[in-house]
PDB file of C-alpha atoms and ligand atoms in Angstrom:
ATOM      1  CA  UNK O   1      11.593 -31.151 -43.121  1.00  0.00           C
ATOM      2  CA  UNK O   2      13.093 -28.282 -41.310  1.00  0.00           C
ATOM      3  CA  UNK O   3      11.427 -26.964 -38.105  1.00  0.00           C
ATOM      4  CA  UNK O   4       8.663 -24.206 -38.988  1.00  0.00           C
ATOM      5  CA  UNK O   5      10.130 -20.956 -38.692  1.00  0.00           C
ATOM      6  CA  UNK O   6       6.847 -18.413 -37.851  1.00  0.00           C
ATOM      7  CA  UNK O   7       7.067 -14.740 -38.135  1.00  0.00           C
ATOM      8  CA  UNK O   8       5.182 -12.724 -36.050  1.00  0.00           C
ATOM      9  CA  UNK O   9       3.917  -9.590 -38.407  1.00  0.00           C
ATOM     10  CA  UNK O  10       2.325  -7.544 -35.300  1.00  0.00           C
ATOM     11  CA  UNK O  11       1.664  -3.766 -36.142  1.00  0.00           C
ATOM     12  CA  UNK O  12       2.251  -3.180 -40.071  1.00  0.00           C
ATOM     13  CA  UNK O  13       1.814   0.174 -41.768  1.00  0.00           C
ATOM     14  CA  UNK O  14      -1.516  -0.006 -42.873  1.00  0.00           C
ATOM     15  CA  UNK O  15      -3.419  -0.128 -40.220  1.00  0.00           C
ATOM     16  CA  UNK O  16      -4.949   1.435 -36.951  1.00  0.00           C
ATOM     17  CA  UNK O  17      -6.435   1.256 -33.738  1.00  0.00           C
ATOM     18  CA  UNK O  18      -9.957   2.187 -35.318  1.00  0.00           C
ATOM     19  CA  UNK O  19      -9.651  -0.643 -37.771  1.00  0.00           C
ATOM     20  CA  UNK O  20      -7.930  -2.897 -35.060  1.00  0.00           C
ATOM     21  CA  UNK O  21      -8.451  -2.051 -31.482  1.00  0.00           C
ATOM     22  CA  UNK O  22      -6.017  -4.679 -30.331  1.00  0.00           C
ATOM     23  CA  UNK O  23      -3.372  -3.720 -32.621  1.00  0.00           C
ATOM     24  CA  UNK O  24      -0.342  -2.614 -30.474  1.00  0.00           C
ATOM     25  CA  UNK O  25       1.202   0.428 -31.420  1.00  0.00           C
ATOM     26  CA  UNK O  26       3.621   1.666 -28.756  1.00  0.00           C
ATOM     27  CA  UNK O  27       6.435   0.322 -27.774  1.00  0.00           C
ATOM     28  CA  UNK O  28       5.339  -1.319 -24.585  1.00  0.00           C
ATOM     29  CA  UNK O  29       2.282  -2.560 -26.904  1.00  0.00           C
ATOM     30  CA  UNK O  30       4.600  -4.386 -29.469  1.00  0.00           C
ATOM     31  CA  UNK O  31       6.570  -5.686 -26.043  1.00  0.00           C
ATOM     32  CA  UNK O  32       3.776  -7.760 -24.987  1.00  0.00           C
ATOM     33  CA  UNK O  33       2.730  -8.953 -28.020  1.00  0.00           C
ATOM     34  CA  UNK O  34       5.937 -10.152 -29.254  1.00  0.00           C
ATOM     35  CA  UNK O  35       6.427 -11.903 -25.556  1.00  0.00           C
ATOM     36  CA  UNK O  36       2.907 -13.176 -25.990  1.00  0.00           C
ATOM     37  CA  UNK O  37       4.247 -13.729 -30.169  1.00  0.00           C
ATOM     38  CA  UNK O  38       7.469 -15.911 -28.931  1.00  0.00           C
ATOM     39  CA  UNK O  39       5.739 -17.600 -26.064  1.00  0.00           C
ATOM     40  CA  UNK O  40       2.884 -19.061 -28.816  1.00  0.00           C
ATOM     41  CA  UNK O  41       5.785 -20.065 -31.351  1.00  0.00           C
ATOM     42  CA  UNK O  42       7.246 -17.500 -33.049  1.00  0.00           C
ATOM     43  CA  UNK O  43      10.805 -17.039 -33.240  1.00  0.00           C
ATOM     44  CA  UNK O  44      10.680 -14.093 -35.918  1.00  0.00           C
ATOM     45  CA  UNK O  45       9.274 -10.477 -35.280  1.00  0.00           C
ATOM     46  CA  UNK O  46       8.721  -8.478 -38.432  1.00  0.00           C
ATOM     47  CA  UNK O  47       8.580  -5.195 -37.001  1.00  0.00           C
ATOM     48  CA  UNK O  48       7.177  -1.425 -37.716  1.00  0.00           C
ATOM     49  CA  UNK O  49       7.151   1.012 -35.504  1.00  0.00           C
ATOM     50  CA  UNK O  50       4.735   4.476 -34.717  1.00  0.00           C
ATOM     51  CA  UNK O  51       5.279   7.733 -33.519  1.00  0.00           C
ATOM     52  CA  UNK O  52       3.650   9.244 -30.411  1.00  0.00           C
ATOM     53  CA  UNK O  53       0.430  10.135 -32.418  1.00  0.00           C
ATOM     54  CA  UNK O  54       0.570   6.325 -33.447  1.00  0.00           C
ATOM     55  CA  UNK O  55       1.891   7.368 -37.071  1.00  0.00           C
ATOM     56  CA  UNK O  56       3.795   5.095 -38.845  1.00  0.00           C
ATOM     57  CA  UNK O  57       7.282   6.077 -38.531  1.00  0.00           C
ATOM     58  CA  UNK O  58      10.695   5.333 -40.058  1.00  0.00           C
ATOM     59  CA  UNK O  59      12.816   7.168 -37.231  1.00  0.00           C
ATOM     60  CA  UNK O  60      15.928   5.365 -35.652  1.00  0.00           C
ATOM     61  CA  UNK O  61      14.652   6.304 -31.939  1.00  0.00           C
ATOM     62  CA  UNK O  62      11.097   4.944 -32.324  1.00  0.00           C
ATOM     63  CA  UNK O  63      12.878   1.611 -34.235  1.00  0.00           C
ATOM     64  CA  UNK O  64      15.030   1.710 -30.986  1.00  0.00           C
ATOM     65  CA  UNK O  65      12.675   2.085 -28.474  1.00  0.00           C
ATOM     66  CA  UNK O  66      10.470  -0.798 -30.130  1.00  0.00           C
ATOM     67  CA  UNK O  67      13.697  -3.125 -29.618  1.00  0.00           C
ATOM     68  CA  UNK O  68      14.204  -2.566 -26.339  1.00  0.00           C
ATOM     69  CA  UNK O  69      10.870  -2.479 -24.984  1.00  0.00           C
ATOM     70  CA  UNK O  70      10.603  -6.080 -27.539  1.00  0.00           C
ATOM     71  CA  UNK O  71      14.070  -7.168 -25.839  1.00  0.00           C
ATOM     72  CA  UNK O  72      12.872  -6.359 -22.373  1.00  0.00           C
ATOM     73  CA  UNK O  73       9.626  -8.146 -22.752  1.00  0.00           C
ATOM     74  CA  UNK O  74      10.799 -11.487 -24.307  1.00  0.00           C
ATOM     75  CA  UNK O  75      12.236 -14.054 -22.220  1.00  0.00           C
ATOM     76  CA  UNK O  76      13.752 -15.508 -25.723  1.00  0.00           C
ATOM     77  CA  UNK O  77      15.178 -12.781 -27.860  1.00  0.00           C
ATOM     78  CA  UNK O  78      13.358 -13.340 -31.273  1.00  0.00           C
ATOM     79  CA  UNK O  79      15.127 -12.329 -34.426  1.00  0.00           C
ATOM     80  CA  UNK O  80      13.849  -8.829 -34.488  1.00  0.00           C
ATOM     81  CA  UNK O  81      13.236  -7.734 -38.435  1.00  0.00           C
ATOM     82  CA  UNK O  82      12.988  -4.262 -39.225  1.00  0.00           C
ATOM     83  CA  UNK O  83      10.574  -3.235 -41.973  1.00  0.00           C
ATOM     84  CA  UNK O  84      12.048  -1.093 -44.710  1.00  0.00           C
ATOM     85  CA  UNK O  85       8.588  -1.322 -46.881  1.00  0.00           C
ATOM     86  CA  UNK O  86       7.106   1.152 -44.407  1.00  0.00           C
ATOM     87  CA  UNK O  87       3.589   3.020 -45.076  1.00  0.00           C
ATOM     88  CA  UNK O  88       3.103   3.072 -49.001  1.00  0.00           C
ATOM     89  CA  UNK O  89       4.537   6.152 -49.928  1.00  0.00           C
ATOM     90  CA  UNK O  90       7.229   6.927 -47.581  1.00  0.00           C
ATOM     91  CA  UNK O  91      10.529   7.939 -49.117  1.00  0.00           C
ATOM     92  CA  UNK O  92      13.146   5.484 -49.808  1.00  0.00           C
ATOM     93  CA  UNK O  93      15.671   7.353 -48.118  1.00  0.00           C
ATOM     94  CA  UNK O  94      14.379   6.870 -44.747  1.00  0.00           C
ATOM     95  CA  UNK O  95      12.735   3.621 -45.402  1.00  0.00           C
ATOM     96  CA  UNK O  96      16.650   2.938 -45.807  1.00  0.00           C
ATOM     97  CA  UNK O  97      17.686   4.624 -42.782  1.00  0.00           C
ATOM     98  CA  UNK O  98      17.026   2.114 -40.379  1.00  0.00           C
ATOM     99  CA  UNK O  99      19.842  -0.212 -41.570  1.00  0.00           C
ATOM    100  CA  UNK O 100      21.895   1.346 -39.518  1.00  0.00           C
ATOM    101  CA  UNK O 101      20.448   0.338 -36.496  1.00  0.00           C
ATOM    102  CA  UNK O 102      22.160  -2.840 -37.779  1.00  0.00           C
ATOM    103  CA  UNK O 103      18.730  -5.390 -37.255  1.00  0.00           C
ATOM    104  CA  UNK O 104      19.764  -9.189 -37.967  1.00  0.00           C
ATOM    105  CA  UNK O 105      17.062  -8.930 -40.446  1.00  0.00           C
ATOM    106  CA  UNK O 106      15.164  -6.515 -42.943  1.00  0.00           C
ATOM    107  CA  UNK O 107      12.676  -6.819 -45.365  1.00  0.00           C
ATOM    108  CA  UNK O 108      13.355  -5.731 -48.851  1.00  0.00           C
ATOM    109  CA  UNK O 109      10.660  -4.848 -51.550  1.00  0.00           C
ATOM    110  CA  UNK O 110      11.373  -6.708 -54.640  1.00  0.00           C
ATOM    111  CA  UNK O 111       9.193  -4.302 -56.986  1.00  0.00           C
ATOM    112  CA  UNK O 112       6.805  -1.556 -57.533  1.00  0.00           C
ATOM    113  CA  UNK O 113       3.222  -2.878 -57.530  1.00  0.00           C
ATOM    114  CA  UNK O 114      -1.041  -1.526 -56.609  1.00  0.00           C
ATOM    115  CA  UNK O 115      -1.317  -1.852 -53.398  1.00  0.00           C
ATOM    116  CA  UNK O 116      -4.952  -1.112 -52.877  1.00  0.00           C
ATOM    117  CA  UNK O 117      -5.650   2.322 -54.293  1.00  0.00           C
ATOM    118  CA  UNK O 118      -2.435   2.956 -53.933  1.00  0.00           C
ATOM    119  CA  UNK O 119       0.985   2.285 -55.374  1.00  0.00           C
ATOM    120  CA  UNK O 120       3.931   0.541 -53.444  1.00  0.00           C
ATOM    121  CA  UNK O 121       6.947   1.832 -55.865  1.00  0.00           C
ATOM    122  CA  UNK O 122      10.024  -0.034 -55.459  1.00  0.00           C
ATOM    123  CA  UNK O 123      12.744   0.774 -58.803  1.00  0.00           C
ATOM    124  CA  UNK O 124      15.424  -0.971 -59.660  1.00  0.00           C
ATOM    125  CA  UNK O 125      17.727   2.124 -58.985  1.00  0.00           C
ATOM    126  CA  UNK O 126      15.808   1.999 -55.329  1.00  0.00           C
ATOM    127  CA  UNK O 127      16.831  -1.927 -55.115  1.00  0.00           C
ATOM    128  CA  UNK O 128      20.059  -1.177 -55.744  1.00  0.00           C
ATOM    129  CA  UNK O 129      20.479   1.496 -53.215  1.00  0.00           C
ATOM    130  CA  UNK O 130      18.917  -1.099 -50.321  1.00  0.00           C
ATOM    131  CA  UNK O 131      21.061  -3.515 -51.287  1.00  0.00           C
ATOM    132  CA  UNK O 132      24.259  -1.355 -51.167  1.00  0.00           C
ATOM    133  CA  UNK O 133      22.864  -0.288 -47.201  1.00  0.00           C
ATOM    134  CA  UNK O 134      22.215  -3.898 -46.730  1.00  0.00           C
ATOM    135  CA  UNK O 135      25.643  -4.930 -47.698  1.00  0.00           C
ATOM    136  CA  UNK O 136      27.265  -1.921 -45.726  1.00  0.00           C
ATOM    137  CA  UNK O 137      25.307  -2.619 -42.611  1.00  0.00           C
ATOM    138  CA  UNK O 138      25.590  -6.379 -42.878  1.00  0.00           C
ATOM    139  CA  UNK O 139      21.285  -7.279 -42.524  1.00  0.00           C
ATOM    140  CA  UNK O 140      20.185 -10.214 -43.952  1.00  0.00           C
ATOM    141  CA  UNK O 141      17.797  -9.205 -46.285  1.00  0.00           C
ATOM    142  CA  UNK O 142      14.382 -10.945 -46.785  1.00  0.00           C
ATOM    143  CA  UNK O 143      13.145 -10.517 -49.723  1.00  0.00           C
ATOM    144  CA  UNK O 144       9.280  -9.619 -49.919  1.00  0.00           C
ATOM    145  CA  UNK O 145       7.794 -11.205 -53.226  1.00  0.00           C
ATOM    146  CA  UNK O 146       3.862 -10.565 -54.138  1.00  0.00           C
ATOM    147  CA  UNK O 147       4.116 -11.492 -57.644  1.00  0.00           C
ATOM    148  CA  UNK O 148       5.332 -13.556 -59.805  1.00  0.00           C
ATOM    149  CA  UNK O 149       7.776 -11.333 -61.792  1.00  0.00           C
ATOM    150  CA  UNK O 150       9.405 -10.327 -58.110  1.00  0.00           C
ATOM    151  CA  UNK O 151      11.267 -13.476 -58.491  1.00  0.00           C
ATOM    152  CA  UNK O 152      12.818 -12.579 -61.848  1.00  0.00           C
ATOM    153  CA  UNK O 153      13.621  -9.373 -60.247  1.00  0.00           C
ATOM    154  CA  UNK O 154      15.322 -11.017 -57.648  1.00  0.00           C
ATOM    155  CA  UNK O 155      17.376 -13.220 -60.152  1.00  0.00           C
ATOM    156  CA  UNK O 156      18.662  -9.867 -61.840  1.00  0.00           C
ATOM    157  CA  UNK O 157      19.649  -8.469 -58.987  1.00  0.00           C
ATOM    158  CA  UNK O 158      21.440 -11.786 -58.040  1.00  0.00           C
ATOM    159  CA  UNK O 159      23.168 -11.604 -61.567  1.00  0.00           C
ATOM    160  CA  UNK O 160      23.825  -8.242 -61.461  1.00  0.00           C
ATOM    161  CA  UNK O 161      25.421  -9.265 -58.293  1.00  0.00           C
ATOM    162  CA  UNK O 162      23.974  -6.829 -55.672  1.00  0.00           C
ATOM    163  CA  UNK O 163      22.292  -9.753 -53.405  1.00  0.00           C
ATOM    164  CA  UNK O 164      24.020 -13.230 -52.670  1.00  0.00           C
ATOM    165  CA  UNK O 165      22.887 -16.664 -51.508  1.00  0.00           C
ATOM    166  CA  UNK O 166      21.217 -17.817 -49.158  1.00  0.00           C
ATOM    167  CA  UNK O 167      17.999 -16.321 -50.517  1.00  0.00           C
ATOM    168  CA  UNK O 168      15.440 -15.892 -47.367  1.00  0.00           C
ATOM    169  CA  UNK O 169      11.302 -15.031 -49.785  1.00  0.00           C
ATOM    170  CA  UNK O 170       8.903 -14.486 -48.347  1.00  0.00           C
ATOM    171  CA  UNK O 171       5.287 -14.567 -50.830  1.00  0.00           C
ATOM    172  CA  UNK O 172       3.463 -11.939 -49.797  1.00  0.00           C
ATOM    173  CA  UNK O 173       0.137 -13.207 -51.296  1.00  0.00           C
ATOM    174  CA  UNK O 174      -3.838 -11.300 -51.701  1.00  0.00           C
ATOM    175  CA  UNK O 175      -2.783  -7.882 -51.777  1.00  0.00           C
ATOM    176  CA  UNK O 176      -5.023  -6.456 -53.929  1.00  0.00           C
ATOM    177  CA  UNK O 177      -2.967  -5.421 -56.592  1.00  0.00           C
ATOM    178  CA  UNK O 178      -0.735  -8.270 -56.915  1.00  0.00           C
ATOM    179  CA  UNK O 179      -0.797 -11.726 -57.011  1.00  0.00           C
ATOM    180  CA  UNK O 180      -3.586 -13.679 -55.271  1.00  0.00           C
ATOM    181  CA  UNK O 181      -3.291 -16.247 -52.721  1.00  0.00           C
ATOM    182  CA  UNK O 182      -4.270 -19.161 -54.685  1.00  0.00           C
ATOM    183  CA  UNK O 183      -2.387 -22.678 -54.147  1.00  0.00           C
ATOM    184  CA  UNK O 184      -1.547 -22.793 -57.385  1.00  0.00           C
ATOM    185  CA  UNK O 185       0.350 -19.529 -57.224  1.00  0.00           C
ATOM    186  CA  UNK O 186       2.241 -20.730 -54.510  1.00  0.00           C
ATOM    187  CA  UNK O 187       3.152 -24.022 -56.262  1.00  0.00           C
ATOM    188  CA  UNK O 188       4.540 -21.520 -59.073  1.00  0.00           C
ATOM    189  CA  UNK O 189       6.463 -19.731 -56.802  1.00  0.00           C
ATOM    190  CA  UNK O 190       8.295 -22.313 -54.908  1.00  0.00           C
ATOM    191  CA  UNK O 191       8.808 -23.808 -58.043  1.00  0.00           C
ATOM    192  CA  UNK O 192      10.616 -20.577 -59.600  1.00  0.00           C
ATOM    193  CA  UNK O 193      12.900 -19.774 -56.520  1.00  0.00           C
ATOM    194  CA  UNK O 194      16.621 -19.162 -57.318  1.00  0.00           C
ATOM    195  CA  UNK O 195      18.990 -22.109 -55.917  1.00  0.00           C
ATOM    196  CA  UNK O 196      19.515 -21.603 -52.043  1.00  0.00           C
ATOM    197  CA  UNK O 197      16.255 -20.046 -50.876  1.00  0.00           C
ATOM    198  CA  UNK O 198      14.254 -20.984 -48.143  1.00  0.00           C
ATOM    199  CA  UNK O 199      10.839 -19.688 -48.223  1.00  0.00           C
ATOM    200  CA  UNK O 200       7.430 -18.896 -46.259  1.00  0.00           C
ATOM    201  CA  UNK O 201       4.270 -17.594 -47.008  1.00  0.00           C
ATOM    202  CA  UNK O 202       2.456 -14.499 -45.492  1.00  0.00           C
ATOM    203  CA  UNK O 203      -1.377 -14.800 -46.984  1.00  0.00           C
ATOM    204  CA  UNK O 204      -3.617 -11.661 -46.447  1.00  0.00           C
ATOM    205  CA  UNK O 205      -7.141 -11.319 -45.026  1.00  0.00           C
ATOM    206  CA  UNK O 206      -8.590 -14.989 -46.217  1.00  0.00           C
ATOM    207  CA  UNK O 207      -5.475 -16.145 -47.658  1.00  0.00           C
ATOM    208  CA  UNK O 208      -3.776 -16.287 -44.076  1.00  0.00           C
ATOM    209  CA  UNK O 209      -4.954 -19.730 -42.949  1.00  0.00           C
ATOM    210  CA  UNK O 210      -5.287 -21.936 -46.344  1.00  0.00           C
ATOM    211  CA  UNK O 211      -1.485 -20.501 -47.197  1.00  0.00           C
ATOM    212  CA  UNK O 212      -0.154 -21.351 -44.175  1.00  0.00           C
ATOM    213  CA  UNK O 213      -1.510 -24.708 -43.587  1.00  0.00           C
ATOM    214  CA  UNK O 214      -0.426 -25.608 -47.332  1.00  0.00           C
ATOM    215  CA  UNK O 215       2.834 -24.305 -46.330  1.00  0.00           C
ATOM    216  CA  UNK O 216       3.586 -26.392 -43.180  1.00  0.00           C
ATOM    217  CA  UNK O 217       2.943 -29.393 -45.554  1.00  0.00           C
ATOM    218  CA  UNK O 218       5.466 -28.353 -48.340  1.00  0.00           C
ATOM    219  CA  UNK O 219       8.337 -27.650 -45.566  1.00  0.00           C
ATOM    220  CA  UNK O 220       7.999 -23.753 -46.317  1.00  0.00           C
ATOM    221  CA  UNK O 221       7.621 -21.185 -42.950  1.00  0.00           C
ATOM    222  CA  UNK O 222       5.155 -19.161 -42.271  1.00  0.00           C
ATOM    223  CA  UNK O 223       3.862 -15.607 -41.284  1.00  0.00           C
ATOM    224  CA  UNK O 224       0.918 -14.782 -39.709  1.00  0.00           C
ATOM    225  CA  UNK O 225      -0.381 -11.448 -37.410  1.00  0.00           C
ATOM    226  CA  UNK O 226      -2.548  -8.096 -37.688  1.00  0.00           C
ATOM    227  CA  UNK O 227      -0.508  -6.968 -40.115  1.00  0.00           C
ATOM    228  CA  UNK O 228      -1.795  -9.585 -42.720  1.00  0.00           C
ATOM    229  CA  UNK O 229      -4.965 -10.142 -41.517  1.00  0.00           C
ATOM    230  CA  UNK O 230      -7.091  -9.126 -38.828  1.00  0.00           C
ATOM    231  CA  UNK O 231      -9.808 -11.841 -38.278  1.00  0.00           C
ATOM    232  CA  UNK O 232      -9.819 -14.825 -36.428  1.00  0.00           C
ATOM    233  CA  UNK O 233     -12.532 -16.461 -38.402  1.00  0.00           C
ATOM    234  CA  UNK O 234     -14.869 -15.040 -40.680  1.00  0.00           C
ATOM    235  CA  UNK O 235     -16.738 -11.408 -39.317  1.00  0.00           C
ATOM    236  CA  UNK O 236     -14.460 -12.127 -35.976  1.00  0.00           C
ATOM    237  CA  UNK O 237     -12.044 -10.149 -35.215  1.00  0.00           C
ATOM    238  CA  UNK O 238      -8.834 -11.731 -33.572  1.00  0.00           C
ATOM    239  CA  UNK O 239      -8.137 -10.551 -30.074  1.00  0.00           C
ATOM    240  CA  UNK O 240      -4.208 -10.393 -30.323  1.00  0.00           C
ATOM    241  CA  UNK O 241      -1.255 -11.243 -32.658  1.00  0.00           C
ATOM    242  CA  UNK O 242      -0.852 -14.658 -30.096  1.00  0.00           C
ATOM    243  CA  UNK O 243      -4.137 -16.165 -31.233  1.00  0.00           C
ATOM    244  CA  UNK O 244      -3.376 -16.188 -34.428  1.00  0.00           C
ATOM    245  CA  UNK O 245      -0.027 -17.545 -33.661  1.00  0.00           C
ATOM    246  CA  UNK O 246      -0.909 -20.257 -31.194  1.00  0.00           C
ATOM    247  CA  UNK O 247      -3.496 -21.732 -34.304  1.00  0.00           C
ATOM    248  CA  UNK O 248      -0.904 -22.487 -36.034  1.00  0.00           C
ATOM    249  CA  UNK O 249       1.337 -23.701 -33.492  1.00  0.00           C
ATOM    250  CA  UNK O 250      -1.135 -25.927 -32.835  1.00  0.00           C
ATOM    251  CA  UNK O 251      -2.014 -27.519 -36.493  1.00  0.00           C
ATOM    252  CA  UNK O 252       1.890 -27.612 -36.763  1.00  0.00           C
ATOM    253  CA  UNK O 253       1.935 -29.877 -33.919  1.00  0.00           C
ATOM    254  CA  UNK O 254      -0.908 -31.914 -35.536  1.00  0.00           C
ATOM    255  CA  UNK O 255       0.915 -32.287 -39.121  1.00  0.00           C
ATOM    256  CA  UNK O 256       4.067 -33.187 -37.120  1.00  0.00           C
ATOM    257  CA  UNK O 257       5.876 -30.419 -38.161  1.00  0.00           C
ATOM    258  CA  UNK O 258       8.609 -29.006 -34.767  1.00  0.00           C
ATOM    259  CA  UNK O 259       8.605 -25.514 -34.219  1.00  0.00           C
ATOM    260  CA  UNK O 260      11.903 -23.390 -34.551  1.00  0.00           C
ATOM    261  CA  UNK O 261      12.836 -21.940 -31.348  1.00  0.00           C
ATOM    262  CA  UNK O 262      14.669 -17.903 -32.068  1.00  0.00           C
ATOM    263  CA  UNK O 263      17.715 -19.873 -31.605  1.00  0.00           C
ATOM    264  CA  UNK O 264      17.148 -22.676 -33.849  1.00  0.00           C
ATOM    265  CA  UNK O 265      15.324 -20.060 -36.443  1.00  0.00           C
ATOM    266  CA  UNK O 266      19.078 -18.252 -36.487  1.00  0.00           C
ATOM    267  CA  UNK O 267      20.694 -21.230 -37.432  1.00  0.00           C
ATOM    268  CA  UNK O 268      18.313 -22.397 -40.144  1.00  0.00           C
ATOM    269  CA  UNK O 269      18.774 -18.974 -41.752  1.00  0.00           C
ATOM    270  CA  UNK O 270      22.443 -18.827 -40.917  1.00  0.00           C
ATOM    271  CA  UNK O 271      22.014 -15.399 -39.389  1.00  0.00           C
ATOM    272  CA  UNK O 272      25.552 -14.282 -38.262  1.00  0.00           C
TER     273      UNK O 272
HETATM  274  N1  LIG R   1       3.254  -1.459 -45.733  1.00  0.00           N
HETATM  275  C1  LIG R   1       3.505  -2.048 -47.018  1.00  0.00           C
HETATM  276  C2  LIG R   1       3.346  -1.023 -48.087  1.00  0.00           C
HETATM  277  C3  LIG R   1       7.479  -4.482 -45.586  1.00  0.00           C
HETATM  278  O1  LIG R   1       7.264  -4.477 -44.394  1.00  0.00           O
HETATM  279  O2  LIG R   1       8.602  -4.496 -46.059  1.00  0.00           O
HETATM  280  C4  LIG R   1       4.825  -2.626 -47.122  1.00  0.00           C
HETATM  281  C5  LIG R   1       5.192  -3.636 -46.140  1.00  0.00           C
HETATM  282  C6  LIG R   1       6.326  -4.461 -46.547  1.00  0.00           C
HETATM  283  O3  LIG R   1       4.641  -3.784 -45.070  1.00  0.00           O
HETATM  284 ZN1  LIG R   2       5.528  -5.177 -43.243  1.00  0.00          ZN
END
């Protein structure tokens, strides 16, 4: 098997300092925890950024600052990956406009979906549109896949030819709203992946732990942080993004499974 590639998810959209009082927010927050992040095993940040007021925020200067406080703070510069999912409902223009920062890596939505009350809309036309800024900005896409028909979506973009091997999924699994994060679900998914993907899971809430211990086994990668989930254990709250991390740095160790340093996470995914 590969070495485990983990992805630090450490702020998301969704959340706040009332729901998460160790959830960092400002740049100098999100430097710590991705040093803490990178020191406890991960080699990938998956990254959204605030405004002053602690807003989520799609603006090139608070993306910018958030890199170079990250960039200061690490000793090893993880693979910094910009979200372009955002808050649900932001516009897909300037969920977009961060490509141009030119991250080595970016999510991208594979379809419109519930997300809670709400709804996460992601068209075709808008697919189309992140893939051209993809392709003109040269970010490796990863694509973000909570159900199972985001991986047929995926293939008809691939046919269409907007998106091109290697395919980097991540299953995005228990947002309520889309698919759940049963095993079997996940055995489905791995199962229906296009030729040249590698893969990891990112389970929410409950799903966090079970997913990514059943992923270490099946030589997938992993995500774990605030952004997915914010308990430790059940009705206790975790007291940074590291703790979660360093768990599963540890049961990686126990199933035997190496841990990708940044630099051996860049050349697994063939980042440029
Ligand atoms: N905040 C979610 C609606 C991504 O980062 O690309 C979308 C999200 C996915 O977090
Ligand atoms: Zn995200």
């Amino acid at each position: 098997m590969e070495k485990l590639i983990i992805t630090a998810a450490i702020t998301g959209a969704e959340l706040n300092k009332k729901l998460c009082p160790v959830l960092p927010t400002t740049p100098e927050e999100q430097g710590l925890a991705s040093h803490e992040s990178v020191e406890a095993g991960a080699s990938i940040i998956h990254l959204h950024v605030r405004d002053d007021q602690g807003n989520p925020s799609q603006k090139l200067e608070h993306f910018q600052r958030s890199v170079d406080a990250i960039k200061k703070a690490c000793k090893k510069t993880p693979v910094i990956q910009f979200s372009t999912g955002g808050a649900v409902g932001e516009a897909m223009e300037k969920r977009i406009a961060s490509l141009a920062l030119k991250p080595e890596m970016a999510s991208f939505n594979l379809g419109t979906m519930n997300f809670g009350e709400e709804i996460f809309v992601n068209t075709f036309e808008d697919m189309r549109r992140l893939a051209e800024a993809f392709k003109k900005h040269q970010v490796v896409p990863e694509f973000e896949i909570y159900d199972a028909g985001h991986i047929d979506n995926l293939k008809k973009l691939i046919k269409e030819g907007w998106v091109q091997a290697p395919y980097h999924c991540q299953f995005v699994l228990g947002v309520p709203g889309a698919m759940s994060g049963d095993i079997s679900g996940l055995i489905y998914l791995v199962e229906h992946l296009p030729k040249d993907s590698t893969w990891g899971v990112a389970g929410i809430g409950r799903f966090e732990l079970p997913l990514a211990i059943h992923a270490m086994l099946m030589g997938g990668n992993v995500r774990v942080g605030l952004e997915d989930n914010i308990y430790y254990e059940k009705g206790k709250l975790a007291s940074s993004n590291a703790q979660l991390i360093s768990r599963i740095a540890r049961i990686a160790k126990e199933l035997g499974r190496d841990i990708a340093s940044p630099e051996e996470a860049r050349k697994q995914l063939n980042l440029p």
